[in-house]
PDB file of C-alpha atoms in Angstrom:
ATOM      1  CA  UNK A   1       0.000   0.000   0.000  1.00  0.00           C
ATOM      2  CA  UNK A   2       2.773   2.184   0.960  1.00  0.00           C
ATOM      3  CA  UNK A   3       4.373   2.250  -2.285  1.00  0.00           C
ATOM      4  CA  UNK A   4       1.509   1.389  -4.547  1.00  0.00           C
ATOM      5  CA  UNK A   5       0.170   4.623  -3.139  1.00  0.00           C
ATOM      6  CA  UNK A   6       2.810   7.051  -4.742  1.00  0.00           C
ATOM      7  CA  UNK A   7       3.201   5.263  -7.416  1.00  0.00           C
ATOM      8  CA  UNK A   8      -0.039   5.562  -8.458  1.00  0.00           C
ATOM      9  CA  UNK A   9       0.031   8.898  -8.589  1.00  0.00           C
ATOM     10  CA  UNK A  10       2.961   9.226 -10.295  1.00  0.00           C
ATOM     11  CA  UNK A  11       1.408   7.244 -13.263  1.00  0.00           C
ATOM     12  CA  UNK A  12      -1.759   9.225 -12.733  1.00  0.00           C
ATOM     13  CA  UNK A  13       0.000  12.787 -13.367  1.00  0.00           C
ATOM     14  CA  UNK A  14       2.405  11.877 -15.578  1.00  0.00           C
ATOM     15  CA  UNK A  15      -0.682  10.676 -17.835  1.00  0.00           C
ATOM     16  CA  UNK A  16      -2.050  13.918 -17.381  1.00  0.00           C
ATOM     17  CA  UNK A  17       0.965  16.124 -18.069  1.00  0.00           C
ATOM     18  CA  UNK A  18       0.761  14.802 -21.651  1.00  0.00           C
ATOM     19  CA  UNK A  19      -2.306  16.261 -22.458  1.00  0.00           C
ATOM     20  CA  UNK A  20      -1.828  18.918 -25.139  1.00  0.00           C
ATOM     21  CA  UNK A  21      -4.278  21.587 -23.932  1.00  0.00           C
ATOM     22  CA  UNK A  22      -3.204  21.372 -20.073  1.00  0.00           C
ATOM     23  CA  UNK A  23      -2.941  25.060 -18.798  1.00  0.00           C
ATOM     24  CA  UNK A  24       0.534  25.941 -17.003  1.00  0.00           C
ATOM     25  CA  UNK A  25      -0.893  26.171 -13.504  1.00  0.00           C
ATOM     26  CA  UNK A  26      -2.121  22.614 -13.717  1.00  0.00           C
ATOM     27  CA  UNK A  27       1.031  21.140 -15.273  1.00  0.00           C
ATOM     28  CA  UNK A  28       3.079  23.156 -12.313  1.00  0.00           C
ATOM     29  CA  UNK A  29       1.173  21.379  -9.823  1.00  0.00           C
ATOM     30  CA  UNK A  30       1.506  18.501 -11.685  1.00  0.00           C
ATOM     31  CA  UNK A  31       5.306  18.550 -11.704  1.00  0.00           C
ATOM     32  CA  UNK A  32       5.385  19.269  -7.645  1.00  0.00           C
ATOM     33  CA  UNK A  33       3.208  16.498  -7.097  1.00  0.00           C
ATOM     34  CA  UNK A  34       5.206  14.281  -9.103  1.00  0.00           C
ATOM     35  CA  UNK A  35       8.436  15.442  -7.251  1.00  0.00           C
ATOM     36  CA  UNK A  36       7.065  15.252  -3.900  1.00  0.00           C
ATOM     37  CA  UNK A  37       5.572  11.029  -4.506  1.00  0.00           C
ATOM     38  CA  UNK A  38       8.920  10.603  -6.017  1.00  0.00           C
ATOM     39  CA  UNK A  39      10.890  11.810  -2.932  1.00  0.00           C
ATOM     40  CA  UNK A  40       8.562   9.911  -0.676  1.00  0.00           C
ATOM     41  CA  UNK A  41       8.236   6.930  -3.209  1.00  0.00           C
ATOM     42  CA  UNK A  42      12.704   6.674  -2.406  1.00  0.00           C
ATOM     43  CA  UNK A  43      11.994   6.911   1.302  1.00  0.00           C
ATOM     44  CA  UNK A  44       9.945   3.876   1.615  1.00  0.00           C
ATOM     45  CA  UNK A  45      12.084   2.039  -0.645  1.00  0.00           C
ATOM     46  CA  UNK A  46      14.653   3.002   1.790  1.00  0.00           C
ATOM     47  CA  UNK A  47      12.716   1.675   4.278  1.00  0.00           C
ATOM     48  CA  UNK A  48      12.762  -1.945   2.537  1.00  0.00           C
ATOM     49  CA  UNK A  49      16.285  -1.512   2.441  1.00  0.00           C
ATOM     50  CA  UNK A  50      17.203  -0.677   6.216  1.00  0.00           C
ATOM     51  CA  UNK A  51      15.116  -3.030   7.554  1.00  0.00           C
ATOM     52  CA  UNK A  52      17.662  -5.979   6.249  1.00  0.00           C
ATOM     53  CA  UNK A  53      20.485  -3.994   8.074  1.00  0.00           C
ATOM     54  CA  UNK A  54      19.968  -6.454  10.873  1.00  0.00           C
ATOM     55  CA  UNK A  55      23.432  -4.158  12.461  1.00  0.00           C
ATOM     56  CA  UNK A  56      21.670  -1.069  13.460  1.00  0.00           C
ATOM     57  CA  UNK A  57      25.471   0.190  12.688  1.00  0.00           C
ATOM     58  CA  UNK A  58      25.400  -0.328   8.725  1.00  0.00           C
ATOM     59  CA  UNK A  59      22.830   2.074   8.751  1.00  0.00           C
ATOM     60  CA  UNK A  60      23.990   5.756   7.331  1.00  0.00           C
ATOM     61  CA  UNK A  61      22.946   8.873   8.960  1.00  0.00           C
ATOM     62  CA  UNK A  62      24.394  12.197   8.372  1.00  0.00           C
ATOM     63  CA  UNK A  63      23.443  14.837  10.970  1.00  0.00           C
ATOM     64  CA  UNK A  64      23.119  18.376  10.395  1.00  0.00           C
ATOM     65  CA  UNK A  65      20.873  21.641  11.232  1.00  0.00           C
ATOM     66  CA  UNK A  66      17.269  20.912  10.495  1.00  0.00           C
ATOM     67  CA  UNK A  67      14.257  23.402  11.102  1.00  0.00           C
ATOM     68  CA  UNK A  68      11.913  20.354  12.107  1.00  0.00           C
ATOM     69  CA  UNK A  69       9.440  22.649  11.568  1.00  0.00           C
ATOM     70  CA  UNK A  70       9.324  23.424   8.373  1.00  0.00           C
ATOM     71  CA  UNK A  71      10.468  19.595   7.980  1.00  0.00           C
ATOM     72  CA  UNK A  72       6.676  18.804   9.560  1.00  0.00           C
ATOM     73  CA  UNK A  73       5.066  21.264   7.521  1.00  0.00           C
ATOM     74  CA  UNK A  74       6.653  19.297   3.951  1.00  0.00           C
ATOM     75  CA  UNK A  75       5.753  15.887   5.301  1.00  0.00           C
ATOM     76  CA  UNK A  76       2.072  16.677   5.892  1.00  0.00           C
ATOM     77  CA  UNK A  77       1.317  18.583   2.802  1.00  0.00           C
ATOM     78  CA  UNK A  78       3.263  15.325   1.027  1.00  0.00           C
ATOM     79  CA  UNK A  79       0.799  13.131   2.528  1.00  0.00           C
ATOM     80  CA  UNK A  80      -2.626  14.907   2.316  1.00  0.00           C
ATOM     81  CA  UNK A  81      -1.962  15.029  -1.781  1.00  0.00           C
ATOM     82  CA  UNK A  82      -1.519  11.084  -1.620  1.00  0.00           C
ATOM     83  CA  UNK A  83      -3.754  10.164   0.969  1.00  0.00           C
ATOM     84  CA  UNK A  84      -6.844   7.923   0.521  1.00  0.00           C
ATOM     85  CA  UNK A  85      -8.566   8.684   2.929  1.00  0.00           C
ATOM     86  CA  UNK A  86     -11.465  11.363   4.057  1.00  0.00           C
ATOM     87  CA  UNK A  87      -9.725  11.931   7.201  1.00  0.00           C
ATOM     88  CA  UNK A  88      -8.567  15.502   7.911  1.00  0.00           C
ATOM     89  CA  UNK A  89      -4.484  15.612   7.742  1.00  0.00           C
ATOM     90  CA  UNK A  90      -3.188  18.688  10.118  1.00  0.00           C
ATOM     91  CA  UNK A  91      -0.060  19.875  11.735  1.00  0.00           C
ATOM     92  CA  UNK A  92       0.281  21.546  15.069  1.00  0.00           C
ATOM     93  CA  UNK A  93       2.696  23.321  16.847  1.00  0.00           C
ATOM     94  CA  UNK A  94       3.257  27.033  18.690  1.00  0.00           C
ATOM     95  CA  UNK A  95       6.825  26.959  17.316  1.00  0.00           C
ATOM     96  CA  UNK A  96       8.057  29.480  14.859  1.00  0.00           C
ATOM     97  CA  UNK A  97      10.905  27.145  14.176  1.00  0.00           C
ATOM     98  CA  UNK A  98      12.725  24.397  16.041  1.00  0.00           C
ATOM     99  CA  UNK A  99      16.526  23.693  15.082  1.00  0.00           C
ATOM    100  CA  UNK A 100      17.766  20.533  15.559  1.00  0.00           C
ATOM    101  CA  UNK A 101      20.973  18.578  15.165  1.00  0.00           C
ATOM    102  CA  UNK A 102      19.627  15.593  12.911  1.00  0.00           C
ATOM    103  CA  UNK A 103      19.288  13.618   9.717  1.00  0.00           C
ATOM    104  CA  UNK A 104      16.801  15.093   7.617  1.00  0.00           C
ATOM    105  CA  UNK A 105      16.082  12.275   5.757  1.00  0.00           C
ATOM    106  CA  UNK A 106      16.134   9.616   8.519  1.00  0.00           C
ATOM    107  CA  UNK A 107      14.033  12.215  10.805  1.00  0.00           C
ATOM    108  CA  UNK A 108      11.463  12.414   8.098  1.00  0.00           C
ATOM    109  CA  UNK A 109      11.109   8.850   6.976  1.00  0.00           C
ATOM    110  CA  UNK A 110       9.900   8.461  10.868  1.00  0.00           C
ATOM    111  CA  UNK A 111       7.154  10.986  10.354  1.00  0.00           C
ATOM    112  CA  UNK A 112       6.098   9.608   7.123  1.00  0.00           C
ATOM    113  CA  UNK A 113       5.811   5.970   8.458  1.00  0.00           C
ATOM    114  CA  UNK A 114       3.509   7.237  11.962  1.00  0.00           C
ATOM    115  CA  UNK A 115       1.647   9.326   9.246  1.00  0.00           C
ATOM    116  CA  UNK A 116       1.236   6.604   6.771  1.00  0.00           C
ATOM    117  CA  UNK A 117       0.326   4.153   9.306  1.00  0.00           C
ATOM    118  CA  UNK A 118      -2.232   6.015  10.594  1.00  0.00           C
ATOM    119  CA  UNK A 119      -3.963   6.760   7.565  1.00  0.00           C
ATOM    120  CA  UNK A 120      -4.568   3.131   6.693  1.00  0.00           C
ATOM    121  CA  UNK A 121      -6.663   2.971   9.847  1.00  0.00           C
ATOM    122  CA  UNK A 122      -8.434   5.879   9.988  1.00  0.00           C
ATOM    123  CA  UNK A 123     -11.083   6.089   7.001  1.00  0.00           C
ATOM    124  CA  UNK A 124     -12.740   9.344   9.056  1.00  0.00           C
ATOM    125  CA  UNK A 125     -11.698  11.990  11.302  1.00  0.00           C
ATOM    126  CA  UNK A 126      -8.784  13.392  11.916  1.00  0.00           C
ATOM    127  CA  UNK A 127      -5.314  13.220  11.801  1.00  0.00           C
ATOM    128  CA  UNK A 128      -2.814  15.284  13.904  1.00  0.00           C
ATOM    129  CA  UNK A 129       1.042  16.091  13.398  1.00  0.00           C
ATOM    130  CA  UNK A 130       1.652  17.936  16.508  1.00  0.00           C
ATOM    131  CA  UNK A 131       5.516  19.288  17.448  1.00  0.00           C
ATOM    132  CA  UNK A 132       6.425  20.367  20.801  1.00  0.00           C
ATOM    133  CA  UNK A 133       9.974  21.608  22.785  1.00  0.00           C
ATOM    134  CA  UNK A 134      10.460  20.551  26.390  1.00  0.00           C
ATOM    135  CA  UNK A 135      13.630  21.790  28.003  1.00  0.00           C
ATOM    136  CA  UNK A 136      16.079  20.384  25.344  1.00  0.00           C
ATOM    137  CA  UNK A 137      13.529  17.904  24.286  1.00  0.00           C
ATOM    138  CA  UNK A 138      11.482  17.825  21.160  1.00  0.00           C
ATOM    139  CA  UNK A 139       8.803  15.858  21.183  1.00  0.00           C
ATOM    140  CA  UNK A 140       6.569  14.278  18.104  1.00  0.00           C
ATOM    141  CA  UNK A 141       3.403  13.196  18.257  1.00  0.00           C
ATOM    142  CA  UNK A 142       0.789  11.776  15.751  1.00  0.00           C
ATOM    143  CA  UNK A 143      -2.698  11.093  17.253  1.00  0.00           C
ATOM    144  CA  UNK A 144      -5.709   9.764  14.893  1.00  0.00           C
ATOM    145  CA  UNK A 145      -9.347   9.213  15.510  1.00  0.00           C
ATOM    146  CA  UNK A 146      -9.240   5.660  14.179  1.00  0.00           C
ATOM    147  CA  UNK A 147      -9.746   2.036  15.528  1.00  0.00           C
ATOM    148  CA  UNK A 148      -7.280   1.954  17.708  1.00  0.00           C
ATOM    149  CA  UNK A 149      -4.658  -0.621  18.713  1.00  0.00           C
ATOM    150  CA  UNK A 150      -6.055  -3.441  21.495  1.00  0.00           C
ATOM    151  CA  UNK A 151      -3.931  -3.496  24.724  1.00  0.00           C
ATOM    152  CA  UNK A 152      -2.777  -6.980  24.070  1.00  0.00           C
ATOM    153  CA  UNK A 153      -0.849  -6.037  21.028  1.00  0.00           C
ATOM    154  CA  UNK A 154       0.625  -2.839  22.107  1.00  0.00           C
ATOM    155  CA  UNK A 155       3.362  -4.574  23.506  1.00  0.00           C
ATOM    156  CA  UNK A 156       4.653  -6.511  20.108  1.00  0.00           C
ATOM    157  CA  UNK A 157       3.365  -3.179  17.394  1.00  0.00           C
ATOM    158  CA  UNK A 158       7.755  -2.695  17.077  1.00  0.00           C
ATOM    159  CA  UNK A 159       8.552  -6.204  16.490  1.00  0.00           C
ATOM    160  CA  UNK A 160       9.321  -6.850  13.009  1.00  0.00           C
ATOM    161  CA  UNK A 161       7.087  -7.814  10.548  1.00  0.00           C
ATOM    162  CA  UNK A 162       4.161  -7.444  13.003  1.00  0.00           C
ATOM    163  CA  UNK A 163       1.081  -6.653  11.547  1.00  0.00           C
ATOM    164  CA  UNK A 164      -2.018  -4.887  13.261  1.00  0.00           C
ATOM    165  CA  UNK A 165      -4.633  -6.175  10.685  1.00  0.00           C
ATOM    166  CA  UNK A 166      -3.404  -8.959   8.512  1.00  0.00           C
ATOM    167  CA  UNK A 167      -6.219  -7.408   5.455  1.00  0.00           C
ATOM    168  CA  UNK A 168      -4.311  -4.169   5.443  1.00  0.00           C
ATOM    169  CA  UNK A 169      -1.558  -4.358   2.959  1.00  0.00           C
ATOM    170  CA  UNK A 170       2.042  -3.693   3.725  1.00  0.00           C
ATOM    171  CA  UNK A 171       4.998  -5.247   5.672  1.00  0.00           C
ATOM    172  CA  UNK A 172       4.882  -4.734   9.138  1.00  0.00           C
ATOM    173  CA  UNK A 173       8.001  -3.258   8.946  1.00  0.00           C
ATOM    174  CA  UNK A 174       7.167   0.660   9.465  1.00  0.00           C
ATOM    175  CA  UNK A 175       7.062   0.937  13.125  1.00  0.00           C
ATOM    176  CA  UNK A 176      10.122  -1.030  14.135  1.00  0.00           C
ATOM    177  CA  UNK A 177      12.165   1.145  11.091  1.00  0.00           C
ATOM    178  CA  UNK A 178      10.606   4.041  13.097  1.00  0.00           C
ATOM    179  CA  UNK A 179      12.000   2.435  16.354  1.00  0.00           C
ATOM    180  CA  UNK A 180      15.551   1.823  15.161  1.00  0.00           C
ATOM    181  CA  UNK A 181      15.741   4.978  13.889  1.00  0.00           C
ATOM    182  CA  UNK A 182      14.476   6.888  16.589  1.00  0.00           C
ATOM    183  CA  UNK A 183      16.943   5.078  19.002  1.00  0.00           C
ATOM    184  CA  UNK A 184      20.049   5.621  16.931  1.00  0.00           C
ATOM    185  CA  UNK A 185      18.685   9.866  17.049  1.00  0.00           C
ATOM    186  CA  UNK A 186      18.965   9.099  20.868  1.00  0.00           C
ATOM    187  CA  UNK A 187      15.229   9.436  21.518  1.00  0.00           C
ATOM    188  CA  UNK A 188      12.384   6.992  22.107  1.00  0.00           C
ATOM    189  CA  UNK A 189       9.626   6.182  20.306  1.00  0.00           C
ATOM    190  CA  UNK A 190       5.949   4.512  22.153  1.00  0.00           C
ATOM    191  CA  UNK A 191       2.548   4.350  22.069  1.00  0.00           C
ATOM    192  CA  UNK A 192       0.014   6.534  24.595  1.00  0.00           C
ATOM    193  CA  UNK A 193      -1.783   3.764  26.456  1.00  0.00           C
ATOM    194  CA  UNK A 194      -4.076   6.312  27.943  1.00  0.00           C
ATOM    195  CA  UNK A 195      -5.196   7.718  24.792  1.00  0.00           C
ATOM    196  CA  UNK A 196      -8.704   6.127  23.989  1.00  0.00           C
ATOM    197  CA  UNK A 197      -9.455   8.083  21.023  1.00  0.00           C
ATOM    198  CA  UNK A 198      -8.033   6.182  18.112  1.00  0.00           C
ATOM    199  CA  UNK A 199      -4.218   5.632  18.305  1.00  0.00           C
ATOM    200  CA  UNK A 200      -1.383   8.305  19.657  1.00  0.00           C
ATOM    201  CA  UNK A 201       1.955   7.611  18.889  1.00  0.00           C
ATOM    202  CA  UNK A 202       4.821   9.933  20.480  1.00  0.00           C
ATOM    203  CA  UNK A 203       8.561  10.273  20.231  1.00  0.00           C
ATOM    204  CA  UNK A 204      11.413  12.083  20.920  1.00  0.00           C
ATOM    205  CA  UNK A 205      14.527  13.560  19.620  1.00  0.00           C
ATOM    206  CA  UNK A 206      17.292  15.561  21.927  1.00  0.00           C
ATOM    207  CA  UNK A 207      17.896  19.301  20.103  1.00  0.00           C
ATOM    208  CA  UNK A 208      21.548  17.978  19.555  1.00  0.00           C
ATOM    209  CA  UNK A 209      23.404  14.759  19.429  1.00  0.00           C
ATOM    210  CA  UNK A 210      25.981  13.809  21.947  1.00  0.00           C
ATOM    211  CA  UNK A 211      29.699  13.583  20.812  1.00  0.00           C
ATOM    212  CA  UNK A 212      30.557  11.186  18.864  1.00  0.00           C
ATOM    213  CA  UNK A 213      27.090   9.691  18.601  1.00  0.00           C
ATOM    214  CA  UNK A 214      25.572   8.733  15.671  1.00  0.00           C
TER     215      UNK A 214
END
């Protein structure tokens, strides 16, 4: 589903760039979406690809200054053009900007993968990207308004290849990427157990590394 879902709409606006009497606002937005399903269409092949790195250490991260921010604001607008879903997509946050001392790319496959996920179980509702700084602390969050995950398998949702609903299509793999990758950032990832709304997933990420880490 993951990947079926960009690629679809790559094929989709590529078909309709090559109509003749398109006007030039319509092929512009054409082009972005193409370039934004083909940026997240690489990160979840990436994802395929980390997942055999069975020594968190093979895995590559390059850290640098990173408005998460404006990194949030990308990913959602990214995901409500391939969504399928009627869902509301939103982003929250009080910050003008955050800086933090990360990988870009690895930081926003995370997002992508809670965002994804949560799309696939919530048909209605909403969907919430929320950002927050405490002390030297910045903290994720993505809540949804959808089924839910039962108690009993709240413990196992990181293990690999664990699936919540075996009729929804993908891996199982998203959520323990998200957990590797979120460890190696020197955070940690987990689910709210008091949340009763849908599903709330939360994580954090230290405003810089420590030396020598990552």
């Amino acid at each position: 589903h993951e990947i079926r879902t960009p690629l679809s709409a790559l094929v989709g606006f590529a078909d309709l760039l090559a109509m003749d009497d398109l006007d030039e606002e319509t092929r512009q937005q054409g082009n972005d979406i193409i370039r934004l399903n083909s940026e997240l269409l690489l990160k979840l092949i990436n994802d395929v690809v980390d997942i055999s790195c069975i020594d968190i250490d093979r895995m590559q991260f390059n850290i640098d200054a990173v408005d998460a921010v404006a990194l949030c604001r990308n990913v959602v607008e990214t995901i409500e053009k391939v969504k399928r879903t009627e869902a509301v997509l939103s982003f929250e946050t009080e910050l003008a900007e955050l800086e933090l001392a990360t990988d870009v790319n690895r930081l926003q496959q995370v997002i992508i993968n809670l965002l994804v996920n949560a799309t696939k179980f919530t048909p209605q509702g909403s969907i919430v990207l929320k950002l927050e700084q405490k002390d030297n602390i910045a903290y994720f969050s993505v809540t949804d308004t959808g089924c839910g995950i039962p108690k009993e398998k709240q413990d196992k949702i990181f293990h690999r290849f664990e699936k919540l609903n075996e009729k929804v299509q993908g891996f199982g793999l998203g959520l323990s990427i998200c957990e590797l990758i979120v460890k190696r950032l020197e955070g940690r990832i987990w689910i709210d157990a008091e949340y009763q709304g849908g599903a709330r997933f939360i994580f954090t990420h230290p405003m810089k590394q420590k030396e020598g880490g990552v």
